[in-house]
Coordinates of C-alpha atoms in Angstrom, one line a residue:
X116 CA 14.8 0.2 -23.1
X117 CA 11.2 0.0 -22.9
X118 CA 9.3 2.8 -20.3
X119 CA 7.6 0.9 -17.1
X120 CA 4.0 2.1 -17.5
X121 CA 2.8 2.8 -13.7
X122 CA -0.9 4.6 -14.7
X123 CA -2.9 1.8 -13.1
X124 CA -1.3 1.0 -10.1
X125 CA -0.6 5.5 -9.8
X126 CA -4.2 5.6 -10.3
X127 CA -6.2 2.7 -8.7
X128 CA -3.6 1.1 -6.4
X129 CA -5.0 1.8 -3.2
X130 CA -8.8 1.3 -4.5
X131 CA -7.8 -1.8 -6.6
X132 CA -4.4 -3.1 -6.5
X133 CA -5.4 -6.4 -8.5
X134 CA -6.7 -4.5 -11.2
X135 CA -4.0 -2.0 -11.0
X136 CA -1.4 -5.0 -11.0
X137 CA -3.3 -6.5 -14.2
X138 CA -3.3 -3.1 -16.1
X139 CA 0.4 -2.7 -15.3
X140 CA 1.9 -5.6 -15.6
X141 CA -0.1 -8.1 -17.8
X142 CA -1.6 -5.7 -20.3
X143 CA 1.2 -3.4 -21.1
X144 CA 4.5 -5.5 -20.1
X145 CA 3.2 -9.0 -21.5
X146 CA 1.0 -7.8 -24.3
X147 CA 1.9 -4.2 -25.6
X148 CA 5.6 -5.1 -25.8
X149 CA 5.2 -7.7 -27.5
X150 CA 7.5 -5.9 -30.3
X151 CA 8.4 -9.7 -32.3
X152 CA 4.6 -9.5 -33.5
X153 CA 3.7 -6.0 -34.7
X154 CA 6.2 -2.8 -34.6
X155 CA 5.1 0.0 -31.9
X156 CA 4.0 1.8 -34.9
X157 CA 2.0 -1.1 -36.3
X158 CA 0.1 -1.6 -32.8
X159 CA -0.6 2.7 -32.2
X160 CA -2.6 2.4 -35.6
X161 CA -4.7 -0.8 -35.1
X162 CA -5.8 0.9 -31.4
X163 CA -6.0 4.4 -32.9
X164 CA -8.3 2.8 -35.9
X165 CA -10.5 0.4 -33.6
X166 CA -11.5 3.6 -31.3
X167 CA -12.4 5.5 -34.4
X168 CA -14.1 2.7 -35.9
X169 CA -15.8 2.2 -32.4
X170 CA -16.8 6.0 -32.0
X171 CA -17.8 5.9 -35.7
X172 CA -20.6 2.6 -34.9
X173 CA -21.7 3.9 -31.8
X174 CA -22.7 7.5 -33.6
X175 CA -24.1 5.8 -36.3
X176 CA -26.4 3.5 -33.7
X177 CA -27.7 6.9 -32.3
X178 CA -26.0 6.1 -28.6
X179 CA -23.4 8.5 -29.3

């Protein structure tokens, strides 16, 4: 059973409860568990290497 994620509406729910209700609901229950696509696994490595690759272009622009 997969875990109810709660961080957006815990904290920004009272300052922005669309937002919060987007972050929740539509970003991790519609698109992260999406497990028919690409494994959990699969998904953790393409995030963990676009921030890297991110960090990476943004040191090498000099606005790091």
């Amino acid at each position: 059973m997969a875990n109810k994620h709660t961080a957006g509406r815990e904290q920004l729910g009272e300052f922005a409860p669309k937002f919060a209700e987007l972050h929740d609901d539509v970003l991790f229950g519609d698109i992260w568990a999406r497990e028919e696509e690409l494994s959990s696994r699969d998904r953790s490595m393409i995030t963990v290497s676009a921030l890297i690759t991110d960090c990476f272009s943004a040191y090498k622009s000099g606005s790091f």
